[in-house]
Amino acid sequence: MKRIYIALSLVLAALCFASVETGFISGKTDSFIAKIECADRLMSRLEFDDALKICKETEEEWYDSAKFIDTLLIHDYVDAIGISISRMTAFAQKQN
């Protein structure tokens, strides 16, 4: 009977960890999506200086949080997101 209780407590702990991880990643995702959409709107209105500022802030915030996110997600996904954000910054610099 002790084994069942131990197994159930481990399953409960895993579910708690998974829900916290999902909530954290979801919150970060929403934050980055909002910034990227804002930069996209600014670039479509040809306001490249403001868009560049937002892109640089997004890139810096991504690299600060990517260290922790890298432990939670697949490394290839994290690298691809970083590359895409860098490309977005380059497009804003070139006013493309």
C-alpha positions in Angstrom: 0.0 0.0 0.0 2.9 2.3 0.7 4.1 1.9 -2.9 0.8 3.0 -4.2 0.9 6.2 -2.1 4.5 6.9 -3.1 3.7 6.3 -6.8 0.6 8.6 -6.6 2.6 11.3 -4.8 5.3 11.1 -7.5 2.6 11.3 -10.3 1.0 14.3 -8.5 4.4 16.0 -8.2 5.1 15.4 -11.9 1.7 16.9 -12.8 2.3 20.0 -10.7 5.7 20.5 -12.3 4.2 20.1 -15.8 1.5 22.6 -15.1 4.0 25.2 -13.7 6.2 24.6 -16.7 3.3 25.0 -19.1 2.1 28.2 -17.4 5.6 29.7 -17.4 6.2 28.9 -21.1 2.7 30.1 -22.0 3.3 33.4 -20.2 6.6 34.0 -21.9 5.2 33.1 -25.2 2.3 35.6 -24.9 4.8 38.3 -23.9 7.1 37.7 -26.9 4.1 37.3 -29.3 2.8 40.7 -28.2 6.2 42.4 -28.8 6.7 40.7 -32.2 3.2 41.8 -33.3 3.9 45.3 -32.2 7.2 45.4 -34.1 5.5 44.0 -37.1 2.8 46.7 -37.0 5.4 49.4 -36.7 7.3 48.0 -39.7 4.2 47.9 -41.8 3.6 51.6 -41.0 7.3 52.2 -41.9 8.3 53.3 -38.4 11.5 51.4 -38.5 13.3 53.3 -35.7 10.6 52.4 -33.1 10.4 48.8 -34.5 14.2 48.5 -34.2 14.1 49.5 -30.6 11.4 46.9 -29.8 13.2 44.3 -31.8 16.4 44.9 -29.8 14.6 44.8 -26.5 12.9 41.6 -27.6 16.2 40.0 -28.6 17.9 41.0 -25.4 15.0 39.7 -23.3 15.0 36.4 -25.3 18.6 35.8 -24.7 18.2 36.5 -21.0 15.3 34.1 -20.7 16.5 31.5 -23.3 19.0 30.1 -20.8 16.2 28.9 -18.5 13.7 28.1 -21.3 16.4 25.9 -22.9 16.2 23.6 -19.9 12.4 23.2 -20.5 12.1 22.9 -24.3 13.9 21.1 -27.1 17.2 22.9 -27.8 16.6 23.1 -31.6 13.3 25.0 -31.0 15.0 27.5 -28.7 17.8 28.1 -31.2 15.4 28.5 -34.1 13.4 31.1 -32.1 16.6 33.0 -31.3 17.7 33.0 -35.0 14.2 34.2 -36.1 14.3 37.1 -33.6 17.8 38.0 -34.8 16.5 38.1 -38.4 13.7 40.3 -37.4 16.1 42.8 -35.9 18.3 42.7 -39.0 15.2 43.4 -41.2 14.3 46.4 -39.0 17.9 47.7 -39.3 17.9 47.3 -43.1 14.4 48.9 -43.1 13.1 45.9 -45.1 
